Short mmCIF file of C-alpha atoms and ligand atoms in Angstrom, two decimals:
data_model
loop_
_atom_site.label_atom_id
_atom_site.label_comp_id
_atom_site.label_asym_id
_atom_site.label_seq_id
_atom_site.Cartn_x
_atom_site.Cartn_y
_atom_site.Cartn_z
CA MET A 1 261.60 227.03 122.46
CA THR A 2 264.53 228.38 120.51
CA GLU A 3 266.36 226.50 117.82
CA GLU A 4 269.35 225.95 120.11
CA LYS A 5 267.18 224.34 122.75
CA LYS A 6 265.73 221.96 120.19
CA ILE A 7 269.22 221.07 119.03
CA ASP A 8 270.27 220.34 122.59
CA GLU A 9 267.29 218.03 123.03
CA ASN A 10 268.19 216.03 119.96
CA LYS A 11 271.68 215.47 121.34
CA GLN A 12 273.15 216.84 118.16
CA GLY A 13 276.74 215.90 117.66
CA GLU A 14 276.78 213.05 120.13
CA ALA A 15 278.01 209.91 118.45
CA LEU A 16 275.73 206.90 118.50
CA LEU A 17 276.96 204.06 120.70
CA LEU A 18 275.57 200.58 120.21
CA GLU A 19 276.37 197.27 121.84
CA SER A 20 279.46 195.73 120.26
CA GLN A 21 279.05 192.67 118.14
CA GLN A 22 281.63 189.94 118.62
CA GLY A 23 283.97 189.47 115.72
CA ASN A 24 283.54 193.02 114.45
CA THR A 25 286.93 194.66 114.30
CA ARG A 26 286.40 198.00 112.57
CA LYS A 27 285.25 201.13 114.31
CA LEU A 28 282.47 203.44 113.16
CA TYR A 29 281.93 206.93 114.54
CA ILE A 30 278.51 208.19 113.46
CA GLU A 31 277.08 211.59 114.36
CA SER A 32 273.67 213.04 113.51
CA TYR A 33 272.34 216.54 113.06
CA GLY A 34 268.85 217.81 112.31
CA CYS A 35 265.49 216.12 112.66
CA GLN A 36 264.49 212.94 114.44
CA MET A 37 264.35 211.16 111.11
CA ASN A 38 268.12 211.60 110.78
CA PHE A 39 268.68 210.07 114.19
CA SER A 40 266.45 207.20 113.24
CA ASP A 41 268.25 206.79 109.89
CA SER A 42 271.63 206.66 111.64
CA GLU A 43 270.41 203.61 113.54
CA ILE A 44 269.54 201.99 110.22
CA VAL A 45 273.00 202.83 108.88
CA ALA A 46 274.67 201.40 112.00
CA SER A 47 272.63 198.25 111.57
CA ILE A 48 273.74 197.88 107.93
CA LEU A 49 277.38 198.48 108.87
CA ALA A 50 277.32 196.07 111.82
CA LYS A 51 277.00 193.35 109.16
CA GLN A 52 280.10 194.79 107.47
CA GLY A 53 282.25 194.33 110.56
CA TYR A 54 281.81 197.71 112.22
CA ASN A 55 281.21 198.42 115.89
CA THR A 56 280.36 201.97 116.96
CA THR A 57 282.72 204.16 118.95
CA GLN A 58 282.32 207.54 120.61
CA HIS A 59 286.03 208.33 120.19
CA LEU A 60 286.68 210.08 116.93
CA GLU A 61 290.43 209.41 117.20
CA GLU A 62 290.05 205.63 117.03
CA ALA A 63 287.52 205.54 114.17
CA ASP A 64 288.20 203.75 110.88
CA LEU A 65 285.10 205.31 109.41
CA VAL A 66 283.48 208.61 110.35
CA LEU A 67 279.95 209.29 109.14
CA VAL A 68 278.01 212.47 109.64
CA ASN A 69 274.27 212.48 109.01
CA THR A 70 273.51 216.01 107.92
CA CYS A 71 270.71 218.57 107.81
CA SER A 72 270.06 221.24 105.18
CA ILE A 73 266.92 222.79 106.59
CA ARG A 74 268.57 226.12 107.40
CA ASP A 75 271.91 227.56 106.42
CA LYS A 76 273.03 227.46 110.04
CA ALA A 77 272.54 223.68 110.14
CA GLU A 78 274.86 223.31 107.14
CA GLN A 79 277.47 225.59 108.73
CA THR A 80 277.51 223.41 111.85
CA VAL A 81 278.29 220.37 109.73
CA ARG A 82 281.06 222.19 107.85
CA LYS A 83 282.68 223.00 111.20
CA ARG A 84 282.53 219.34 112.17
CA LEU A 85 284.23 218.42 108.90
CA GLU A 86 287.09 220.74 109.85
CA LYS A 87 287.42 218.85 113.11
CA TYR A 88 287.48 215.49 111.29
CA ASN A 89 290.14 216.89 109.00
CA ALA A 90 292.37 217.67 111.97
CA VAL A 91 291.98 214.11 113.24
CA LYS A 92 292.57 212.67 109.78
CA ARG A 93 296.00 214.27 109.78
CA THR A 94 297.00 212.00 112.66
CA ASN A 95 295.09 209.00 111.28
CA PRO A 96 295.36 209.09 107.48
CA ASN A 97 293.56 205.75 107.08
CA MET A 98 290.38 207.18 108.53
CA LYS A 99 287.60 207.54 105.94
CA VAL A 100 284.93 210.23 106.10
CA GLY A 101 281.42 209.98 104.67
CA VAL A 102 278.62 212.51 104.51
CA LEU A 103 275.06 211.18 104.75
CA GLY A 104 271.59 212.72 104.65
CA CYS A 105 270.20 215.95 103.30
CA MET A 106 273.43 217.89 102.71
CA ALA A 107 274.82 214.91 100.83
CA GLU A 108 271.71 214.91 98.67
CA ARG A 109 271.72 218.67 98.14
CA LEU A 110 275.39 219.08 97.28
CA LYS A 111 276.03 215.68 95.71
CA SER A 112 279.52 215.29 94.23
CA LYS A 113 280.16 218.99 94.80
CA PHE A 114 280.98 217.87 98.30
CA LEU A 115 283.99 215.93 97.11
CA GLU A 116 285.30 219.03 95.37
CA GLU A 117 284.44 221.52 98.10
CA GLU A 118 285.41 219.49 101.12
CA LYS A 119 288.60 217.71 100.25
CA ILE A 120 288.48 215.40 103.24
CA VAL A 121 285.23 213.71 102.24
CA ASP A 122 285.62 210.22 100.74
CA MET A 123 281.98 209.24 100.42
CA VAL A 124 278.66 211.02 99.79
CA VAL A 125 275.46 209.07 100.42
CA GLY A 126 271.89 210.36 100.07
CA PRO A 127 269.01 209.31 102.37
CA ASP A 128 267.69 206.60 100.05
CA ALA A 129 271.03 204.95 99.29
CA TYR A 130 272.08 203.49 102.64
CA LYS A 131 271.67 199.92 101.46
CA ASP A 132 274.42 200.63 98.95
CA LEU A 133 276.90 201.44 101.75
CA PRO A 134 278.73 198.07 101.54
CA ASN A 135 279.49 198.66 97.83
CA LEU A 136 280.39 202.28 98.41
CA LEU A 137 282.80 201.28 101.16
CA GLU A 138 284.52 198.86 98.79
CA GLU A 139 285.03 201.72 96.36
CA VAL A 140 286.46 203.88 99.12
CA GLU A 141 288.77 201.13 100.28
CA ALA A 142 290.04 200.75 96.73
CA GLY A 143 291.04 204.39 96.94
CA ARG A 144 288.18 205.79 94.87
CA ASP A 145 285.65 208.43 95.90
CA ALA A 146 282.14 207.05 96.20
CA VAL A 147 278.83 208.81 95.62
CA ASN A 148 275.25 207.53 95.62
CA VAL A 149 272.56 210.16 95.84
CA ILE A 150 269.85 208.39 93.88
CA LEU A 151 266.45 209.07 95.38
CA SER A 152 263.93 206.26 95.41
CA LYS A 153 260.17 206.16 95.14
CA GLU A 154 259.97 202.90 97.07
CA GLU A 155 262.75 202.65 99.65
CA THR A 156 261.37 202.62 103.22
CA TYR A 157 264.05 200.46 104.91
CA GLY A 158 261.07 198.46 106.18
CA ASP A 159 263.15 195.28 106.09
CA ILE A 160 265.99 196.63 108.23
CA SER A 161 265.53 196.52 111.95
CA PRO A 162 267.51 199.38 113.39
CA VAL A 163 269.80 198.61 116.33
CA ARG A 164 268.81 200.89 119.16
CA LEU A 165 270.85 200.21 122.21
CA GLY A 166 272.22 203.75 122.27
CA GLY A 167 269.03 205.38 123.54
CA ASN A 168 267.44 205.36 126.97
CA GLY A 169 265.81 201.97 126.36
CA VAL A 170 262.40 203.52 127.07
CA THR A 171 261.43 205.71 124.11
CA ALA A 172 262.07 204.93 120.44
CA PHE A 173 261.28 206.32 117.00
CA VAL A 174 259.67 204.22 114.31
CA SER A 175 259.60 205.72 110.85
CA ILE A 176 256.37 205.23 108.91
CA THR A 177 256.79 207.50 105.89
CA ARG A 178 259.78 208.94 104.06
CA GLY A 179 260.04 212.00 101.86
CA CYS A 180 257.50 214.75 101.33
CA ASP A 181 255.29 215.78 98.42
CA ASN A 182 254.08 219.06 99.84
CA MET A 183 256.48 221.49 98.25
CA CYS A 184 256.21 224.28 100.81
CA THR A 185 258.09 227.01 98.96
CA PHE A 186 260.67 227.61 101.70
CA CYS A 187 261.53 223.97 102.29
CA VAL A 188 264.42 221.92 100.98
CA VAL A 189 263.10 218.56 102.24
CA PRO A 190 261.20 217.51 99.10
CA PHE A 191 264.47 217.95 97.19
CA THR A 192 266.71 216.18 99.66
CA ARG A 193 264.41 213.39 100.78
CA GLY A 194 262.42 212.81 97.64
CA ARG A 195 258.87 211.69 97.04
CA GLU A 196 256.64 210.64 99.86
CA ARG A 197 256.19 206.92 100.42
CA SER A 198 254.60 204.90 103.20
CA ARG A 199 255.98 201.85 104.87
CA ASP A 200 254.20 198.51 105.00
CA PRO A 201 252.00 198.49 108.15
CA GLN A 202 253.02 194.92 108.94
CA SER A 203 256.68 195.88 109.13
CA ILE A 204 255.74 198.85 111.34
CA LEU A 205 253.76 196.56 113.63
CA SER A 206 256.50 194.00 113.91
CA GLU A 207 259.03 196.73 114.77
CA VAL A 208 256.69 198.08 117.45
CA ASN A 209 256.06 194.60 118.87
CA ASP A 210 259.77 193.93 118.91
CA LEU A 211 260.40 197.20 120.78
CA ALA A 212 257.75 196.25 123.33
CA LYS A 213 259.46 192.88 123.82
CA LYS A 214 262.74 194.69 124.43
CA GLY A 215 261.11 196.73 127.19
CA TYR A 216 260.43 200.00 125.37
CA LYS A 217 257.49 201.93 126.81
CA GLU A 218 256.88 204.64 124.26
CA ILE A 219 257.19 204.94 120.51
CA THR A 220 256.94 207.93 118.22
CA LEU A 221 255.72 207.22 114.70
CA LEU A 222 257.83 209.42 112.46
CA GLY A 223 257.33 211.04 109.10
CA GLN A 224 257.57 214.46 107.48
CA ASN A 225 253.81 214.38 107.23
CA VAL A 226 252.40 211.40 109.12
CA ASP A 227 248.76 212.23 108.38
CA SER A 228 249.20 211.48 104.72
CA TYR A 229 250.35 207.95 105.53
CA LEU A 230 248.65 205.64 103.07
CA TRP A 231 249.41 202.04 102.22
CA TYR A 232 247.57 200.11 99.59
CA GLY A 233 248.98 196.63 99.49
CA GLY A 234 252.22 197.59 97.83
CA GLY A 235 250.85 200.03 95.28
CA LEU A 236 251.97 203.63 95.13
CA LYS A 237 249.67 206.63 95.24
CA LYS A 238 250.48 207.44 91.64
CA ASP A 239 249.19 204.01 90.53
CA PHE A 240 245.66 205.11 91.39
CA LYS A 241 243.60 207.51 89.35
CA ASN A 242 241.72 209.24 92.12
CA ALA A 243 240.80 209.23 95.78
CA SER A 244 237.82 206.89 95.42
CA GLU A 245 239.93 204.32 93.63
CA ILE A 246 242.34 204.44 96.54
CA GLN A 247 239.43 204.06 98.94
CA ARG A 248 238.26 200.94 97.16
CA ALA A 249 241.67 199.34 97.35
CA THR A 250 242.34 197.81 100.77
CA ALA A 251 244.07 200.87 102.05
CA THR A 252 245.47 201.63 105.49
CA ASN A 253 245.41 205.31 106.33
CA PHE A 254 247.00 207.02 109.30
CA ALA A 255 243.92 206.68 111.53
CA ASN A 256 243.83 202.93 110.76
CA LEU A 257 247.54 202.64 111.49
CA LEU A 258 247.10 204.41 114.84
CA ASP A 259 244.29 201.99 115.74
CA MET A 260 246.42 199.00 114.77
CA VAL A 261 249.47 200.10 116.72
CA ALA A 262 247.51 201.24 119.78
CA MET A 263 245.63 197.95 119.97
CA ALA A 264 248.69 195.79 119.33
CA GLN A 265 250.47 197.34 122.33
CA PRO A 266 247.85 198.76 124.70
CA HIS A 267 250.43 199.33 127.44
CA MET A 268 252.78 201.29 125.26
CA ARG A 269 252.52 205.03 124.82
CA ILE A 270 252.07 206.06 121.21
CA ARG A 271 253.15 209.43 119.85
CA PHE A 272 253.50 210.70 116.30
CA SER A 273 255.20 213.54 114.50
CA THR A 274 254.78 215.57 112.36
CA SER A 275 251.17 216.44 111.52
CA ASN A 276 250.38 218.67 108.61
CA PRO A 277 247.20 220.75 109.10
CA GLN A 278 246.03 220.11 105.56
CA ASP A 279 246.05 216.32 105.99
CA MET A 280 244.93 215.87 109.57
CA THR A 281 241.49 214.24 109.51
CA GLU A 282 238.78 213.92 112.13
CA ASP A 283 239.34 210.16 111.95
CA VAL A 284 242.80 210.66 113.40
CA LEU A 285 241.37 212.73 116.25
CA HIS A 286 238.74 210.07 116.96
CA SER A 287 241.40 207.40 116.94
CA MET A 288 243.39 209.44 119.48
CA ALA A 289 240.29 209.88 121.62
CA ARG A 290 239.48 206.15 121.41
CA HIS A 291 242.81 204.86 122.64
CA LYS A 292 244.01 205.89 126.06
CA ASN A 293 247.58 204.98 125.17
CA ILE A 294 247.80 207.46 122.28
CA CYS A 295 249.21 210.61 123.86
CA ASN A 296 247.03 213.70 123.67
CA TYR A 297 249.64 215.82 122.01
CA ILE A 298 249.83 217.09 118.44
CA HIS A 299 252.74 218.87 116.83
CA LEU A 300 250.93 220.96 114.25
CA PRO A 301 253.31 223.34 112.45
CA VAL A 302 251.55 226.41 111.08
CA GLN A 303 254.53 228.52 109.87
CA SER A 304 252.58 231.81 109.81
CA GLY A 305 249.31 233.30 111.03
CA SER A 306 248.76 235.26 107.84
CA THR A 307 246.71 233.69 105.06
CA ARG A 308 248.58 235.75 102.49
CA ILE A 309 251.96 234.44 103.67
CA LEU A 310 250.62 230.89 103.96
CA LYS A 311 249.65 231.15 100.32
CA GLU A 312 253.13 232.37 99.38
CA MET A 313 254.50 229.43 101.32
CA ASN A 314 252.25 227.07 99.34
CA ARG A 315 250.74 225.78 102.54
CA GLN A 316 247.38 224.22 101.72
CA HIS A 317 245.46 225.89 104.53
CA THR A 318 244.33 229.37 105.46
CA ARG A 319 244.52 230.95 108.89
CA GLU A 320 240.78 230.31 109.33
CA GLU A 321 241.01 226.65 108.30
CA TYR A 322 243.85 226.14 110.73
CA MET A 323 241.82 227.77 113.53
CA ALA A 324 238.84 225.57 112.67
CA LEU A 325 241.10 222.53 112.98
CA ILE A 326 242.28 223.74 116.39
CA ASP A 327 238.61 224.06 117.43
CA LYS A 328 237.92 220.54 116.19
CA ILE A 329 240.88 219.15 118.13
CA ARG A 330 239.67 220.86 121.32
CA GLU A 331 236.14 219.57 120.74
CA ILE A 332 237.18 215.94 120.26
CA ILE A 333 240.16 215.89 122.65
CA PRO A 334 239.57 218.76 125.09
CA ASP A 335 242.85 218.30 126.96
CA CYS A 336 245.03 217.96 123.85
CA ALA A 337 248.42 219.69 123.99
CA ILE A 338 249.40 221.40 120.76
CA SER A 339 252.73 222.76 119.51
CA GLN A 340 253.83 224.77 116.52
CA ASP A 341 256.67 225.46 114.10
CA MET A 342 256.82 229.07 112.97
CA ILE A 343 258.93 230.97 110.47
CA THR A 344 259.50 234.71 110.83
CA GLY A 345 260.65 237.03 108.10
CA PHE A 346 259.44 235.02 105.13
CA PRO A 347 259.82 237.19 101.97
CA THR A 348 257.28 240.04 101.81
CA GLU A 349 256.13 239.53 105.43
CA THR A 350 254.73 242.83 106.69
CA GLU A 351 254.16 244.02 110.24
CA GLU A 352 250.51 243.21 109.72
CA ASP A 353 251.34 239.62 108.72
CA HIS A 354 253.56 239.39 111.77
CA ARG A 355 250.72 240.65 113.99
CA ASP A 356 248.49 237.97 112.44
CA THR A 357 251.05 235.40 113.59
CA LEU A 358 251.01 236.82 117.12
CA SER A 359 247.21 236.86 117.23
CA LEU A 360 246.99 233.28 115.97
CA MET A 361 249.36 232.30 118.75
CA GLU A 362 247.11 234.10 121.23
CA TYR A 363 244.15 232.15 119.86
CA VAL A 364 245.79 228.75 120.23
CA LYS A 365 248.06 229.36 123.24
CA TYR A 366 250.41 226.60 122.16
CA ASP A 367 252.01 224.41 124.78
CA PHE A 368 255.36 224.46 122.96
CA GLY A 369 256.83 226.05 119.89
CA PHE A 370 259.82 225.83 117.58
CA MET A 371 260.49 229.15 115.95
CA PHE A 372 262.93 230.03 113.20
CA MET A 373 264.08 232.97 111.12
CA TYR A 374 263.52 232.37 107.44
CA SER A 375 266.66 231.01 105.81
CA GLU A 376 266.71 230.99 102.03
CA ARG A 377 267.53 227.55 100.65
CA PRO A 378 268.97 227.26 97.17
CA GLY A 379 266.72 225.58 94.64
CA THR A 380 263.46 226.05 96.55
CA MET A 381 260.53 227.89 94.94
CA ALA A 382 260.86 230.78 97.39
CA ALA A 383 264.54 231.20 96.53
CA ARG A 384 263.74 231.17 92.83
CA LYS A 385 260.71 233.46 92.91
CA LEU A 386 261.01 235.71 95.93
CA GLU A 387 263.70 238.02 97.16
CA ASP A 388 264.83 237.40 100.75
CA ASP A 389 263.81 240.97 101.49
CA ILE A 390 263.24 241.15 105.23
CA PRO A 391 266.30 242.69 106.92
CA LEU A 392 268.04 240.48 109.47
CA GLU A 393 267.32 243.00 112.23
CA VAL A 394 263.59 242.82 111.50
CA LYS A 395 263.62 239.02 111.34
CA LYS A 396 265.43 238.94 114.68
CA ARG A 397 263.02 241.35 116.33
CA ARG A 398 259.99 239.43 115.11
CA LEU A 399 261.56 236.16 116.23
CA THR A 400 262.15 237.59 119.70
CA GLU A 401 258.54 238.72 119.88
CA ILE A 402 257.12 235.32 118.99
CA VAL A 403 259.59 233.47 121.23
CA ASP A 404 258.64 235.74 124.16
CA LEU A 405 254.95 235.20 123.53
CA GLN A 406 255.44 231.46 123.25
CA GLN A 407 257.27 231.45 126.56
CA GLN A 408 254.31 233.16 128.19
CA HIS A 409 251.93 230.63 126.69
CA SER A 410 254.12 227.66 127.64
CA ALA A 411 254.27 228.98 131.21
CA TYR A 412 250.49 229.43 131.19
CA ARG A 413 249.93 225.87 129.98
CA THR A 414 252.44 224.43 132.45
CA LYS A 415 250.73 226.23 135.34
CA GLN A 416 247.36 224.67 134.44
CA PHE A 417 248.74 221.30 135.48
CA VAL A 418 249.57 222.35 139.06
CA GLY A 419 247.24 220.53 141.42
CA GLN A 420 246.59 217.70 138.96
CA THR A 421 247.77 214.10 139.23
CA LEU A 422 249.32 212.97 135.97
CA GLU A 423 250.90 209.83 134.63
CA VAL A 424 254.62 210.29 133.98
CA LEU A 425 256.95 207.95 132.12
CA ILE A 426 260.39 208.06 133.75
CA GLU A 427 263.07 208.61 131.10
CA LYS A 428 266.21 209.55 133.01
CA GLU A 429 267.75 211.12 136.06
CA SER A 430 267.04 214.82 136.40
CA LYS A 431 269.88 216.94 135.02
CA LYS A 432 269.82 219.13 138.08
CA SER A 433 269.66 216.51 140.83
CA ASP A 434 270.66 212.86 141.13
CA GLN A 435 267.93 212.50 143.75
CA HIS A 436 265.17 213.14 141.19
CA TRP A 437 263.73 211.44 138.14
CA SER A 438 262.78 213.26 134.98
CA GLY A 439 259.99 212.07 132.73
CA ARG A 440 257.16 213.27 130.53
CA THR A 441 253.42 213.44 130.80
CA GLN A 442 251.32 212.39 127.82
CA TYR A 443 251.18 216.12 126.97
CA ASN A 444 254.95 216.03 126.50
CA THR A 445 255.55 218.29 129.51
CA VAL A 446 258.63 217.43 131.53
CA ALA A 447 257.98 216.42 135.14
CA VAL A 448 260.58 216.06 137.88
CA PHE A 449 260.02 214.28 141.19
CA PRO A 450 261.96 212.52 144.00
CA LYS A 451 263.25 209.09 143.00
CA GLU A 452 262.02 206.95 145.90
CA ASN A 453 262.10 203.33 144.71
CA TYR A 454 261.04 203.87 141.11
CA LYS A 455 263.19 203.21 138.07
CA VAL A 456 263.67 204.36 134.50
CA GLY A 457 260.82 203.06 132.33
CA ASP A 458 258.22 203.10 135.15
CA LEU A 459 254.90 204.81 134.54
CA VAL A 460 254.19 206.69 137.74
CA MET A 461 251.29 208.84 138.94
CA VAL A 462 252.71 212.19 139.98
CA LYS A 463 250.86 214.79 142.00
CA VAL A 464 251.99 218.13 140.62
CA ASP A 465 252.54 220.70 143.39
CA ASP A 466 254.51 223.37 141.62
CA CYS A 467 256.18 224.28 138.34
CA THR A 468 258.86 226.35 136.69
CA SER A 469 258.06 227.88 133.29
CA ALA A 470 258.49 224.56 131.48
CA THR A 471 258.81 221.85 134.13
CA LEU A 472 256.31 220.29 136.49
CA LEU A 473 257.46 219.54 140.04
CA GLY A 474 255.71 217.02 142.24
CA ASN A 475 255.74 213.72 144.07
CA ALA A 476 254.96 210.20 143.01
CA ILE A 477 251.92 208.71 144.65
CA ASN A 478 250.50 205.20 144.69
CA TYR A 479 247.84 204.37 142.13
CA SER A 480 245.37 203.73 144.96
CA GLU A 481 245.93 207.25 146.27
CA ALA A 482 245.49 208.61 142.77
CA ILE A 483 242.10 207.10 142.13
N1 LIG B 1 257.16 218.27 107.98
C1 LIG B 1 258.42 218.40 108.61
C2 LIG B 1 259.00 219.76 108.58
C3 LIG B 1 260.47 219.65 108.56
S1 LIG B 1 261.28 221.10 108.67
C4 LIG B 1 258.47 217.79 109.98
O1 LIG B 1 258.49 216.60 110.09
O2 LIG B 1 258.51 218.50 110.98
C5 LIG B 1 260.97 221.61 110.35
C6 LIG B 1 260.64 223.04 110.43
O3 LIG B 1 261.72 223.82 109.98
C7 LIG B 1 259.48 223.48 109.54
O4 LIG B 1 258.23 223.17 110.09
C8 LIG B 1 259.73 224.95 109.42
O5 LIG B 1 259.13 225.67 110.47
C9 LIG B 1 261.24 225.06 109.54
N2 LIG B 1 261.85 225.38 108.24
C10 LIG B 1 261.83 224.65 107.11
N3 LIG B 1 262.46 225.29 106.12
C11 LIG B 1 262.90 226.47 106.64
C12 LIG B 1 263.61 227.57 106.11
N4 LIG B 1 263.96 227.61 104.83
N5 LIG B 1 263.88 228.61 106.93
C13 LIG B 1 263.50 228.58 108.22
N6 LIG B 1 262.83 227.57 108.78
C14 LIG B 1 262.52 226.53 108.00
FE1 LIG B 2 258.93 220.75 104.26
FE2 LIG B 2 256.41 221.43 104.02
FE3 LIG B 2 257.16 218.90 103.65
S1 LIG B 2 257.79 222.07 105.65
S2 LIG B 2 258.95 218.64 104.91
S3 LIG B 2 257.71 220.63 102.39
S4 LIG B 2 255.31 219.63 104.72
#
């Protein structure tokens, strides 16, 4: 899957619309770019601002406050946001009272520079400072610029229940960790989102239970690195001397959390993202195998198939260790779908390294993939130590080669499902036909089938008769026929 496709899936640039609260008179237009965490954070922000008298709007022209939740992961993501700011500027000329705030990773990366560089910005708020929004808005209303980019070691927003009525009412994200401690050399996230911290399992459970009560059928537990989730009764990882001390404390790790969530809501589908190969344990795989409602799908970014490049990237695994993990997954969960993130053209990448990436892909035959050209990010270790020395043409060619190979593998995986009967959760009407539903299997493959009398949110057994390269086509059948 190309970057653009991923962006389309995340509905980038579509403003969040929530149910209006009576008595609220001000209008908030909030847009999100980047990862799912940003979309989830925007719901937290909307929830905080609902208490400040704001209802959401999807019409930029009528907004009193425009917020853009931004992404810094690649230069292109930042350019997209800068273009949006130009658009806001044009609207601000006709509505001078409109205030503009930048949230998220770009806010954190550029800090007050934003106020100097982008004259239209009134407020800059980093990912850990959203609870300060009411104060910051007061500053802005008093005619002063407002900035809060302080990163926290504790903030998880566990006590804020995000308002979610903008989604499909069927699938929701629940964040379980924030930040990242991994320091992959290419990655800006540890700088923009700060240290890793885990959220109290009880607050996760109550959010999940609440979503179930509201009729949600599927949740995705979110974090930059979910497998390193660890909660020890309020303590932080740094408060413990070593791993065995942590073990002795009454800790909840990711496998325990999966068990808890899966058992609390046995009729809900559970997904999680993202897994880091270095932290994924066998316990997690056994937990997945134990609970039917945990979807057999793992997003397992690898970034490169070359051990030498992985080392340069400061990834904590070799090619061989990654392959051994793939073998383990297939042993414990034979039907598990697996997807990757891959970077091409990392500094010093040779043709041989690139071929290693292609051969690793051949080994795994990923179901899906998200592939990117290396984009140097200021302040990262790679930017400081390594020259961005792979010519754009070479990066592009290598990207095309891995995207083409991934498409072949995705098509191969999709085809394997033809003839099978699979459970599909209906999410929406098919884009191509109002006579068909579109949903996903547990493997995250899209399935399309005639509507009949089913509705959004139904879990339906679908007999797959045919497929395109990425979509299963079939017909719903009764459970009795399926068994
Ligand atoms: N652990 C995170 C990773 C976030 S970044 C998660 O939750 O998915 C998502 C992907 O963007 C990474 O896996 C990597 O493949 C890609 N990426 C990160 N920094 C990049 C850079 N500087 N250039 C190109 N791609 C990058
Ligand atoms: Fe980035 Fe590596 Fe963390 S890709 S988000 S530093 S796991």
